[in-house]
PDB file of C-alpha atoms in Angstrom:
ATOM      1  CA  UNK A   1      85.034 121.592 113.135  1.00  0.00           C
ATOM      2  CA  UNK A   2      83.871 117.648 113.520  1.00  0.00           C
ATOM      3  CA  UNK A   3      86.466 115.791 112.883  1.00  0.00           C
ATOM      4  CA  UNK A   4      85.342 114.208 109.717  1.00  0.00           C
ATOM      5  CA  UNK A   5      85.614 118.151 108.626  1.00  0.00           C
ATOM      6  CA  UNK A   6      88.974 118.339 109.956  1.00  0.00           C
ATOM      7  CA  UNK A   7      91.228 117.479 107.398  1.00  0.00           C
ATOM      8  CA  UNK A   8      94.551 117.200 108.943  1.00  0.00           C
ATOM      9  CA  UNK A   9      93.132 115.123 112.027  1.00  0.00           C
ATOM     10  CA  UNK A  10      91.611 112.710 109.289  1.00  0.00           C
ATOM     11  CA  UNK A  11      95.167 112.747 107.226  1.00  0.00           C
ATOM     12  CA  UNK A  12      97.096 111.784 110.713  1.00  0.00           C
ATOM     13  CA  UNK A  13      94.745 109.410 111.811  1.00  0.00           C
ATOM     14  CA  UNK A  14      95.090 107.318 107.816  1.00  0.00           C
ATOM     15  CA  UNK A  15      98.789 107.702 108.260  1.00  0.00           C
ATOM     16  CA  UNK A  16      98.975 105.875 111.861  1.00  0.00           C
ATOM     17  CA  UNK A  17      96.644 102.933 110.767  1.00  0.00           C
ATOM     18  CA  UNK A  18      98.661 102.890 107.152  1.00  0.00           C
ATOM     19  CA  UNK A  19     102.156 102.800 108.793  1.00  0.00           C
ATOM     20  CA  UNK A  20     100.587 100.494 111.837  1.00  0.00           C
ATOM     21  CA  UNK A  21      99.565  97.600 109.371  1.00  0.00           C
ATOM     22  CA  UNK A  22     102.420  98.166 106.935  1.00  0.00           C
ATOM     23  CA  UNK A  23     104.970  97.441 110.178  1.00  0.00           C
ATOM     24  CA  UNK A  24     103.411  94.212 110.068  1.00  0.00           C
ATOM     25  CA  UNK A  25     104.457  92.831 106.269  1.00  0.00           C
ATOM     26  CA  UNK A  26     107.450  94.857 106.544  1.00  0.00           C
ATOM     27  CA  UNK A  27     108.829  92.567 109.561  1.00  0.00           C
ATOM     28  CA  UNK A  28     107.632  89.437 107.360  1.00  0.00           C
ATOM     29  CA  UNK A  29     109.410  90.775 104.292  1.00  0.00           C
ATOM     30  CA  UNK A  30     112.387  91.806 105.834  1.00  0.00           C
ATOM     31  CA  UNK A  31     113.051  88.482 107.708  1.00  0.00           C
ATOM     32  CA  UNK A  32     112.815  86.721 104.540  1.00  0.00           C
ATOM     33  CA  UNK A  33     114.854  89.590 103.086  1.00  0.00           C
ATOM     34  CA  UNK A  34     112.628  88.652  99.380  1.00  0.00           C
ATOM     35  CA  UNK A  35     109.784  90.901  98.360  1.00  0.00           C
ATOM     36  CA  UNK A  36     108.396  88.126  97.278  1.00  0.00           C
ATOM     37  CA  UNK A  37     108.968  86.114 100.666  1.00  0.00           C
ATOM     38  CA  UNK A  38     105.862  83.866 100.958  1.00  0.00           C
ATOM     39  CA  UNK A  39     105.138  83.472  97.595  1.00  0.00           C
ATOM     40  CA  UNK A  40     103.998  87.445  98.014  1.00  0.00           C
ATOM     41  CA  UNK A  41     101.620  87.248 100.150  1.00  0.00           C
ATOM     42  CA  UNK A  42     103.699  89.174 102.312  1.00  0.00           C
ATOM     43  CA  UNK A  43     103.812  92.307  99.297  1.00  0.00           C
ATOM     44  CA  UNK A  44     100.414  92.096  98.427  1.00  0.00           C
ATOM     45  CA  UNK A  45      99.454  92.421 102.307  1.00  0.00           C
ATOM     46  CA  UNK A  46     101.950  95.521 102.471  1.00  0.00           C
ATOM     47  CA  UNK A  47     100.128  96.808  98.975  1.00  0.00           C
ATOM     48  CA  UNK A  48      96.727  96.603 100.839  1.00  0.00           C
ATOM     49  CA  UNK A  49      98.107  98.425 104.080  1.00  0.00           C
ATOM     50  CA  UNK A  50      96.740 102.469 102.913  1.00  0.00           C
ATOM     51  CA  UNK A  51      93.527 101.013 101.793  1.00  0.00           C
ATOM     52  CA  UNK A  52      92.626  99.155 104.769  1.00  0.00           C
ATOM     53  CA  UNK A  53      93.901 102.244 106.512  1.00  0.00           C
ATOM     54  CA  UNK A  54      91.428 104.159 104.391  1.00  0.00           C
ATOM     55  CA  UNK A  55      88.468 101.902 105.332  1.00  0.00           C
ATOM     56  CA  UNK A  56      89.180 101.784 108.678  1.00  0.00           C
ATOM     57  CA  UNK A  57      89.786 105.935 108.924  1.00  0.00           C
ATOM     58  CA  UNK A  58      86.616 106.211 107.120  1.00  0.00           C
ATOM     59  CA  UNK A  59      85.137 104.213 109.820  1.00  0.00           C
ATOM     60  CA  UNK A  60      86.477 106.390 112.416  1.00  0.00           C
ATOM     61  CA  UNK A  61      85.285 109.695 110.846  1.00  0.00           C
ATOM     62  CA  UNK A  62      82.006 107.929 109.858  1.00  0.00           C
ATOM     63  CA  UNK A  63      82.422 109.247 106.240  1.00  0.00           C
ATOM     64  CA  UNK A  64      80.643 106.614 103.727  1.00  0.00           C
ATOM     65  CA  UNK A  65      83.282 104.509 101.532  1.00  0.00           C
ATOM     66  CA  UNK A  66      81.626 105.601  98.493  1.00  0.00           C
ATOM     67  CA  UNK A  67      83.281 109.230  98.560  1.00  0.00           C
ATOM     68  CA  UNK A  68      86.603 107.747  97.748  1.00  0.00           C
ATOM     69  CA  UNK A  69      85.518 108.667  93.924  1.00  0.00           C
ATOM     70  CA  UNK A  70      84.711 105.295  92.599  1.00  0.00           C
ATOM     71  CA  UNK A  71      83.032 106.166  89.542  1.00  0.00           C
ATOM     72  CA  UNK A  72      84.851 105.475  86.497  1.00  0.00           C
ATOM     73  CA  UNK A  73      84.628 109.084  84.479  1.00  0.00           C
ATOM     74  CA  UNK A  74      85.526 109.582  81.115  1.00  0.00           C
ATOM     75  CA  UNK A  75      87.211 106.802  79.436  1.00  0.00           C
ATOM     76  CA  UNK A  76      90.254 109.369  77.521  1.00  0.00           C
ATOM     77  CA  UNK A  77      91.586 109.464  80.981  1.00  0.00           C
ATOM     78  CA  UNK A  78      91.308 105.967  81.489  1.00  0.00           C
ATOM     79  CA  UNK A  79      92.917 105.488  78.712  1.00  0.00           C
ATOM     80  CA  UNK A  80      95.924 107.942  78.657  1.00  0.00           C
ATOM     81  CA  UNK A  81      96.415 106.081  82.576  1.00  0.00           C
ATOM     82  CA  UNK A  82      97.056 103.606  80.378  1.00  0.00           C
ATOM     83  CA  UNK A  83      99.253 104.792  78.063  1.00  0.00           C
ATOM     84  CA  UNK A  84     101.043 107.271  80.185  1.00  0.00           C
ATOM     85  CA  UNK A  85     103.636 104.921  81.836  1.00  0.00           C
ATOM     86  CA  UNK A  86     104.221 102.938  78.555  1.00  0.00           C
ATOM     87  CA  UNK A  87     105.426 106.117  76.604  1.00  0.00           C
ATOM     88  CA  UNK A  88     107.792 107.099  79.287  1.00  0.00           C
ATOM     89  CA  UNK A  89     109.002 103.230  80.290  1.00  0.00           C
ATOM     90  CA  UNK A  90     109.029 102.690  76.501  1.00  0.00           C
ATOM     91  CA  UNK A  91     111.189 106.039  75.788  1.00  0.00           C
ATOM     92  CA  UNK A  92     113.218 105.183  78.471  1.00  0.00           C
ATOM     93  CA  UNK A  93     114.767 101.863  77.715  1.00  0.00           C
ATOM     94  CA  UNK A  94     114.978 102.769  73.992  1.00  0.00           C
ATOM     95  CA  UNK A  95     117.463 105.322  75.596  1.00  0.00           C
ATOM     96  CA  UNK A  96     119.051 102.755  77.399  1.00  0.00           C
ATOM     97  CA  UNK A  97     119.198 100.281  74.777  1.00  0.00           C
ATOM     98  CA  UNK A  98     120.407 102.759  72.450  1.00  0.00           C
ATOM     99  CA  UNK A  99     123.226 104.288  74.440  1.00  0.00           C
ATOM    100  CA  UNK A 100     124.680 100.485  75.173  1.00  0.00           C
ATOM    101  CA  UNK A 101     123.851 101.149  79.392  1.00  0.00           C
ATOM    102  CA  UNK A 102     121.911  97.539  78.472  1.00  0.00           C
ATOM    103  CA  UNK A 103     120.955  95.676  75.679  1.00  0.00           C
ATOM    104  CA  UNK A 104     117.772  94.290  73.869  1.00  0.00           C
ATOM    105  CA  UNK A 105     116.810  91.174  74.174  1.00  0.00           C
ATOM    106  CA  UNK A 106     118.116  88.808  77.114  1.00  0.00           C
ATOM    107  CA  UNK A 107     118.404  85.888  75.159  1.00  0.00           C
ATOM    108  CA  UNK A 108     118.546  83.314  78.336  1.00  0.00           C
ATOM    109  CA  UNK A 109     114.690  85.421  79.554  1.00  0.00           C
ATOM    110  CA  UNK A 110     113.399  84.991  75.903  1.00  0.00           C
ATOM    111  CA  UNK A 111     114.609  80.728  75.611  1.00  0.00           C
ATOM    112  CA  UNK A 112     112.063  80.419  79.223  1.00  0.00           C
ATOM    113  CA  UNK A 113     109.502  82.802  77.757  1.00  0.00           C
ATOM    114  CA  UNK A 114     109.335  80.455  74.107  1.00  0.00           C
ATOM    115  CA  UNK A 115     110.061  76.865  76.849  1.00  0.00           C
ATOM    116  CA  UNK A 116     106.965  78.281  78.765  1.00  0.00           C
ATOM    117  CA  UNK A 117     104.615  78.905  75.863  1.00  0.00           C
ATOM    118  CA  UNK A 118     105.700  75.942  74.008  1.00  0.00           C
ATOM    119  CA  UNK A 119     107.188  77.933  71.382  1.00  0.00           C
ATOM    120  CA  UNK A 120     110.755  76.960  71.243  1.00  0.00           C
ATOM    121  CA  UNK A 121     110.918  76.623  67.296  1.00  0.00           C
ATOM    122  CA  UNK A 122     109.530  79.858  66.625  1.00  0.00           C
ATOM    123  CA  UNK A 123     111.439  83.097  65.504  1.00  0.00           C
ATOM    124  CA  UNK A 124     112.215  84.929  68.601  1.00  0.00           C
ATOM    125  CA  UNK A 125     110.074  88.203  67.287  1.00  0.00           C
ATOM    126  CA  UNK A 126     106.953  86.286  67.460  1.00  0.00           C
ATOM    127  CA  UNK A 127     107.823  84.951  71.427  1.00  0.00           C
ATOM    128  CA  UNK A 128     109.011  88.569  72.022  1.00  0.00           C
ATOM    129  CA  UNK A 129     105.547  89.921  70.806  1.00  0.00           C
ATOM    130  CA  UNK A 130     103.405  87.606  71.866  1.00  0.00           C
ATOM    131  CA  UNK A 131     104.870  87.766  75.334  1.00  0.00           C
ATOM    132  CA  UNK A 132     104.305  91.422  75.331  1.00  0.00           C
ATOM    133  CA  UNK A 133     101.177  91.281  73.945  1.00  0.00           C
ATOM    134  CA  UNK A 134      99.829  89.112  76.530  1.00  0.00           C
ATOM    135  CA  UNK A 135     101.779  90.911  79.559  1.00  0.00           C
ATOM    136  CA  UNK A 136     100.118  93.977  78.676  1.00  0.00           C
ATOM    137  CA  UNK A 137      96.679  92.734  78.563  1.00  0.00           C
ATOM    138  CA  UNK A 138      96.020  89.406  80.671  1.00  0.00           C
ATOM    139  CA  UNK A 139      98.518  90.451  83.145  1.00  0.00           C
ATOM    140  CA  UNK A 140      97.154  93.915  83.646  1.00  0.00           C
ATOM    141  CA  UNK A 141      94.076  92.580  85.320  1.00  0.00           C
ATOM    142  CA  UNK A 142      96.285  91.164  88.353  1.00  0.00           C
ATOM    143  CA  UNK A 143      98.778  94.357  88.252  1.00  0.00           C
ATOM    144  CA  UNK A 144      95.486  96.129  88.640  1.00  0.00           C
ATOM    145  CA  UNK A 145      94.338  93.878  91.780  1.00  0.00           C
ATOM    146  CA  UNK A 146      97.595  94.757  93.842  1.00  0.00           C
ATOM    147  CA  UNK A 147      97.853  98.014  92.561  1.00  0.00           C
ATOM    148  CA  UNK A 148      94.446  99.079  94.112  1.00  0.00           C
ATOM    149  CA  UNK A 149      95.627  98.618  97.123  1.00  0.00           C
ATOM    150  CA  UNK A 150      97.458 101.321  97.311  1.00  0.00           C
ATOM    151  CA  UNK A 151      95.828 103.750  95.373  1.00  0.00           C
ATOM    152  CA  UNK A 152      92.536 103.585  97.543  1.00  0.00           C
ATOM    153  CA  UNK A 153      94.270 104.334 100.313  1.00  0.00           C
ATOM    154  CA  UNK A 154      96.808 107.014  98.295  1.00  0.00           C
ATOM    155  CA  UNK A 155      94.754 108.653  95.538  1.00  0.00           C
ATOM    156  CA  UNK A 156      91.854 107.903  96.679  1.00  0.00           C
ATOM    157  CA  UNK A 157      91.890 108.937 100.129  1.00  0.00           C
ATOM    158  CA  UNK A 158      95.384 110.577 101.029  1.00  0.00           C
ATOM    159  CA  UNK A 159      95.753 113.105  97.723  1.00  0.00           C
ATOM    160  CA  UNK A 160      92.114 114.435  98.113  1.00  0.00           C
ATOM    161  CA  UNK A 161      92.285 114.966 101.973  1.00  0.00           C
ATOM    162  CA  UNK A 162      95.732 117.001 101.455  1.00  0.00           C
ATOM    163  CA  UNK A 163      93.969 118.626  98.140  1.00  0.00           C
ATOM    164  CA  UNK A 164      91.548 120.285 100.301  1.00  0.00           C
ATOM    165  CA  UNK A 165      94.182 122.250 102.699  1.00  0.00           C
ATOM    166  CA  UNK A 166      97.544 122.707 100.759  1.00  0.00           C
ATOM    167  CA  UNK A 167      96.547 122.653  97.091  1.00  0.00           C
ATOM    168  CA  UNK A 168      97.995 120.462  94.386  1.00  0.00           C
ATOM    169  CA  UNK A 169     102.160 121.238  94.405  1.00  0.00           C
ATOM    170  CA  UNK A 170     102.031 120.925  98.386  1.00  0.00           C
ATOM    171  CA  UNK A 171      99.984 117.965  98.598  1.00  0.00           C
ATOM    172  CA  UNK A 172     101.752 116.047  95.128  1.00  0.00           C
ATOM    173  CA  UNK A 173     105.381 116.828  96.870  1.00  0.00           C
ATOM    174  CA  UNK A 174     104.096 115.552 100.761  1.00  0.00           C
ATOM    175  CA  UNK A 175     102.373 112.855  99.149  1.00  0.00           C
ATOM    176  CA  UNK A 176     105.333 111.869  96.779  1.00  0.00           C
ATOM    177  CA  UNK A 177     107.574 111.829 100.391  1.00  0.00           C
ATOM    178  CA  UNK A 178     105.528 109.754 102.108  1.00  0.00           C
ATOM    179  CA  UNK A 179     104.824 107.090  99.289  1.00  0.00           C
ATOM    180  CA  UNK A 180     108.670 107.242  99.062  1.00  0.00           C
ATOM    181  CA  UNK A 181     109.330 106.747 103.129  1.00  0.00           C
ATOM    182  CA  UNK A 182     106.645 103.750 103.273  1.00  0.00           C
ATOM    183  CA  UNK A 183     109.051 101.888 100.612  1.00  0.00           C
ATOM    184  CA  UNK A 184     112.068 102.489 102.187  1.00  0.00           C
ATOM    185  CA  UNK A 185     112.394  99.798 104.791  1.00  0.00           C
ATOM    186  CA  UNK A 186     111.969  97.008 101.723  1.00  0.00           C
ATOM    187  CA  UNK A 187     114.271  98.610  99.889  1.00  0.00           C
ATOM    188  CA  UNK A 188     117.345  98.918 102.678  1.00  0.00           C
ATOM    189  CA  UNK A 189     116.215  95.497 104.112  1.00  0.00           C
ATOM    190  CA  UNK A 190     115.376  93.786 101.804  1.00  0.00           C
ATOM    191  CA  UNK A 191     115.979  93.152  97.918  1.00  0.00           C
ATOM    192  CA  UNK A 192     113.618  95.822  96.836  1.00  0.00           C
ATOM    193  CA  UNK A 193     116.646  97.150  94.243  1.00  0.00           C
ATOM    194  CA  UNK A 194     118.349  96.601  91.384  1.00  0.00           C
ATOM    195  CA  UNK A 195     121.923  96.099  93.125  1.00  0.00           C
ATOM    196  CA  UNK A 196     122.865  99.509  93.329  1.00  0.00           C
ATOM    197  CA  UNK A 197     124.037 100.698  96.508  1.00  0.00           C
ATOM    198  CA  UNK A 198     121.381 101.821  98.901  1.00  0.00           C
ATOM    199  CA  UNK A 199     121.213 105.672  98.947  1.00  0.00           C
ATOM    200  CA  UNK A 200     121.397 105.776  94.977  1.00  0.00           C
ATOM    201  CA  UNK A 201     118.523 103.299  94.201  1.00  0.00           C
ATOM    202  CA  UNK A 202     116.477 105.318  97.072  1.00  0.00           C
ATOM    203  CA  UNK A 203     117.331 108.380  95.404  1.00  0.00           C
ATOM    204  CA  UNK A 204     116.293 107.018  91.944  1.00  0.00           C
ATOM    205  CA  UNK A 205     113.349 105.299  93.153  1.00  0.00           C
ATOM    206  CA  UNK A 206     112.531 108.691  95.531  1.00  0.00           C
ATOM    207  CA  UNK A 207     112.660 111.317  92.350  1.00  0.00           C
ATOM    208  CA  UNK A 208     110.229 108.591  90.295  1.00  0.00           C
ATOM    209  CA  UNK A 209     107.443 108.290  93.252  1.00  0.00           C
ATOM    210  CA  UNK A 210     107.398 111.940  93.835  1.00  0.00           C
ATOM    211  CA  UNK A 211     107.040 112.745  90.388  1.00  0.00           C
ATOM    212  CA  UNK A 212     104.812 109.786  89.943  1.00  0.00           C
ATOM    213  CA  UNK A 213     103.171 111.181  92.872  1.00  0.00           C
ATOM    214  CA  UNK A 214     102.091 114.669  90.114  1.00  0.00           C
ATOM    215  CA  UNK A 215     101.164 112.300  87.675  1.00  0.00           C
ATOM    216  CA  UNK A 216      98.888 110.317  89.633  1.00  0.00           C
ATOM    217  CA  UNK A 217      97.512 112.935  91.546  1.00  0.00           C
ATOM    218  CA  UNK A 218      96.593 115.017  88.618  1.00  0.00           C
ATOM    219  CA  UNK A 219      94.808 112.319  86.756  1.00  0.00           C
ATOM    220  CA  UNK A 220      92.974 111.534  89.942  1.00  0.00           C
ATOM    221  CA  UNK A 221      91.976 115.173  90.541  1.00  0.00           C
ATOM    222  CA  UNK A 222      91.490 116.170  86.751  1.00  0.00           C
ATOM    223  CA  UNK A 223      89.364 112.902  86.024  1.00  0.00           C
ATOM    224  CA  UNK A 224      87.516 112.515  89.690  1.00  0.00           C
ATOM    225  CA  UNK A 225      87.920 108.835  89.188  1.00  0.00           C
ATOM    226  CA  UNK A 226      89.805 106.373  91.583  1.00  0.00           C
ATOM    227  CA  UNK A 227      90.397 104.292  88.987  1.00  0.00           C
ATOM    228  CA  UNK A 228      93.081 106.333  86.799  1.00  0.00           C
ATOM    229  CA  UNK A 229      95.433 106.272  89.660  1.00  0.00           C
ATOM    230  CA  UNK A 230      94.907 102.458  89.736  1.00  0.00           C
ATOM    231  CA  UNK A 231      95.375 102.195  85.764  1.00  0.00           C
ATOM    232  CA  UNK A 232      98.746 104.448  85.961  1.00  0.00           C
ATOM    233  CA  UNK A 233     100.058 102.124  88.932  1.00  0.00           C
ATOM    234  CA  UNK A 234      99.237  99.158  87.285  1.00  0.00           C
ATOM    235  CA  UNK A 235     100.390 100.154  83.550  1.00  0.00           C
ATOM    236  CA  UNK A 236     103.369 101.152  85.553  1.00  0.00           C
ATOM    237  CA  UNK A 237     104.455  98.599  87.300  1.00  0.00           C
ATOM    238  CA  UNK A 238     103.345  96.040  84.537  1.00  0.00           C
ATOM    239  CA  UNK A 239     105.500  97.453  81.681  1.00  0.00           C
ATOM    240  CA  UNK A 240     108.812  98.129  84.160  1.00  0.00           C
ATOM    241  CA  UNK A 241     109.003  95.698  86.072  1.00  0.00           C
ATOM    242  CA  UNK A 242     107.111  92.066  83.808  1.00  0.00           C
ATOM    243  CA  UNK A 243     108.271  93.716  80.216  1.00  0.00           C
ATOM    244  CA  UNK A 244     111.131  95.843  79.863  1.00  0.00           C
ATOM    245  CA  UNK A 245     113.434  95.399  82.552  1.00  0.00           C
ATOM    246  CA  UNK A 246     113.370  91.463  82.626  1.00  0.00           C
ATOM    247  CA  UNK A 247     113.903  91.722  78.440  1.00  0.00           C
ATOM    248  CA  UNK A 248     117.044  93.730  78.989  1.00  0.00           C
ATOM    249  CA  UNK A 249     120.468  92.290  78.967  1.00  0.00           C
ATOM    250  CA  UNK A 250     122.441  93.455  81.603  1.00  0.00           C
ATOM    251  CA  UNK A 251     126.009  94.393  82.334  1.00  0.00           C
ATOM    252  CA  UNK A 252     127.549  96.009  85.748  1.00  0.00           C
ATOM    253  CA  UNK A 253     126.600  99.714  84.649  1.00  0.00           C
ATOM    254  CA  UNK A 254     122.890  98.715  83.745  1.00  0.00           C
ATOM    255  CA  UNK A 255     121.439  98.863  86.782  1.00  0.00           C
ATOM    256  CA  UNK A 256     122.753 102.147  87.147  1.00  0.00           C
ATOM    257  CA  UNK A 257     120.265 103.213  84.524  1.00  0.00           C
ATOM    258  CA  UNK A 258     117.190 101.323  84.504  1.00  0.00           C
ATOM    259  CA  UNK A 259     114.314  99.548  86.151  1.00  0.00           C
ATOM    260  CA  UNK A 260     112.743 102.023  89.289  1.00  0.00           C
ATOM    261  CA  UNK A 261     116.112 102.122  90.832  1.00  0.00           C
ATOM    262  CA  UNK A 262     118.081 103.950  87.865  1.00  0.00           C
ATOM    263  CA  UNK A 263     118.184 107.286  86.421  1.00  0.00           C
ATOM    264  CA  UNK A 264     116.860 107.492  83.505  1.00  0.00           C
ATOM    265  CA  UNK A 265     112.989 106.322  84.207  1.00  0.00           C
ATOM    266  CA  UNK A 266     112.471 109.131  86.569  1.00  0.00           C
ATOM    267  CA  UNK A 267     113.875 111.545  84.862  1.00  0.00           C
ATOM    268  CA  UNK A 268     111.597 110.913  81.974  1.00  0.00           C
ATOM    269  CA  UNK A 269     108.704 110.723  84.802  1.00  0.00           C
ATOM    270  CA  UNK A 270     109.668 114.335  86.019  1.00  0.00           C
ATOM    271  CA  UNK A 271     109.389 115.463  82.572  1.00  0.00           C
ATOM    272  CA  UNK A 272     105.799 114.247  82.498  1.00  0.00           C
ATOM    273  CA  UNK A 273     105.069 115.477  86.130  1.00  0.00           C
ATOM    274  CA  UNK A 274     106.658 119.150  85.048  1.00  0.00           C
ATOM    275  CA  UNK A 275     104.351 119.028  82.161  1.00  0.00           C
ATOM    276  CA  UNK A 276     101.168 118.194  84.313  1.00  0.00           C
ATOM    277  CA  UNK A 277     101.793 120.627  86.587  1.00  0.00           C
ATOM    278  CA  UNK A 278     102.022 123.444  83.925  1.00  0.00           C
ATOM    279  CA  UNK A 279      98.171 122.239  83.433  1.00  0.00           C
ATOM    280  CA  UNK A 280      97.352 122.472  87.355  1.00  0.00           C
ATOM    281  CA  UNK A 281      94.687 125.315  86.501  1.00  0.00           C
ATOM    282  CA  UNK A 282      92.472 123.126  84.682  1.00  0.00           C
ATOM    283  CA  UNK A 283      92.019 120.803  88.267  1.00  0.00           C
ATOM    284  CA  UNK A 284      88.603 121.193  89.958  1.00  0.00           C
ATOM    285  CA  UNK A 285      88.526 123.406  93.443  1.00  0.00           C
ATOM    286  CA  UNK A 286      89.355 121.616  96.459  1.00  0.00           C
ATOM    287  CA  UNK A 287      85.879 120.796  98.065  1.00  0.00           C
TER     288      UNK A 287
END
């Protein structure tokens, strides 16, 4: 075989550039121990790390860029990307809210939110829904920009490669592994957490990628489009980590519970990946 026909020569080869590049940011984000250490430039160069890996593995195998499934394909899937990680962030802090683990709103969040819009004499519902309402549209266009990043490199190079030798539960749990090792050294060195101590947010956070990692992956495979990967990363992150974690009120046992580092997000996110992969027949033939 050539080696662009060689699968697991290609898959090495994106994993040594990936990891290579990512050392880089990681030494920058660890010495300012912030993930958002200069102003997060540092983050989004670690968040562009697996696609400049792709490029540059394309390069090497001389396999076009254009393979990486850039089409858009059918807008339902697009659109469930969408909605996907809202109904299981949205479940889950209802949960939490509801069971007293944390409490809705933060009043001191929601007093900046009305300061920054000018808004300080309106009812708090209105600051509250117009925040949200403009988080989940306006913002998602720059959660979409860093979260492409990744998913070139991931979904759209990584999953597919791995498709094509160990089918989908082999490459989804591999895949889920190594999204969940290329995190770790921000998280241990750095304050990628929520406070908890280090093995239980990695644990947390582990459980979500991996079954992220189905989610994703399925989309990807099911709608042969890039692009719901990117939408499920970005809806994702967006409604987590700008909505409903900074709107919660916290107390010491919250961060036992919520945000990517608690229990009860991926638990709901297993759910969902258990689900998908009870519809793994209806994915297209590795080619």
């Amino acid at each position: 075989m050539t080696q662009q026909q060689n699968p697991r020569k290609t898959i090495v080869i994106f994993l040594l550039i990936t990891f290579a590049i990512s050392s880089i940011f990681y030494a920058f984000i660890i010495h300012t121990g912030k993930i958002m250490g200069g102003r997060g430039v540092f983050v989004t160069g670690m968040m562009w790390s697996p696609a400049l890996a792709a490029f540059l593995t394309s390069w090497i195998i001389q396999r076009p860029i254009g393979a990486m499934a850039w089409k858009w394909g059918e807008a339902r899937y697009q659109l469930w990307s969408y909605l996907v990680p809202l109904l299981y962030s949205l479940a889950g802090y209802l949960i939490i809210w509801t069971a007293g683990w944390g409490r809705f709103y933060d009043p001191e969040f929601v007093d900046g939110i009305a300061a920054s819009f000018g808004m300080e004499k309106q009812p708090k519902g209105i600051v509250i829904a117009l925040y949200i309402l403009l988080t989940a549209t306006v913002s998602m266009v720059r959660s979409v920009s860093s979260a492409l990043g990744e998913e070139i490199g991931w979904r759209g190079f990584l999953a597919p490669e791995m498709y094509k030798v160990l089918g989908f539960t082999k490459t989804c749990l591999i895949t889920g592994c190594i999204w969940a090792l290329w995190h770790l050294p921000i998280l241990l060195f750095a304050d990628y957490n929520s406070g908890t101590p280090a093995w239980y947010g990695f644990s947390c956070f582990s459980l979500l990628v991996i079954s992220g990692s189905f989610i994703f992956t399925w989309f990807r495979l099911r709608s042969g489009s890039l692009w719901t990967a990117v939408l499920l990363h970005a809806s994702h992150n967006l409604f987590i980590q700008a909505i409903f974690t900074p709107l919660t009120l916290t107390s010491d046992k919250t961060k036992y519970y919520y945000d990517e580092f608690g229990i009860v997000i991926p638990i709901l996110s297993v759910l969902v990946a258990i689900y998908l992969w009870t519809r793994r027949g209806e994915l297209p033939a590795p080619k």
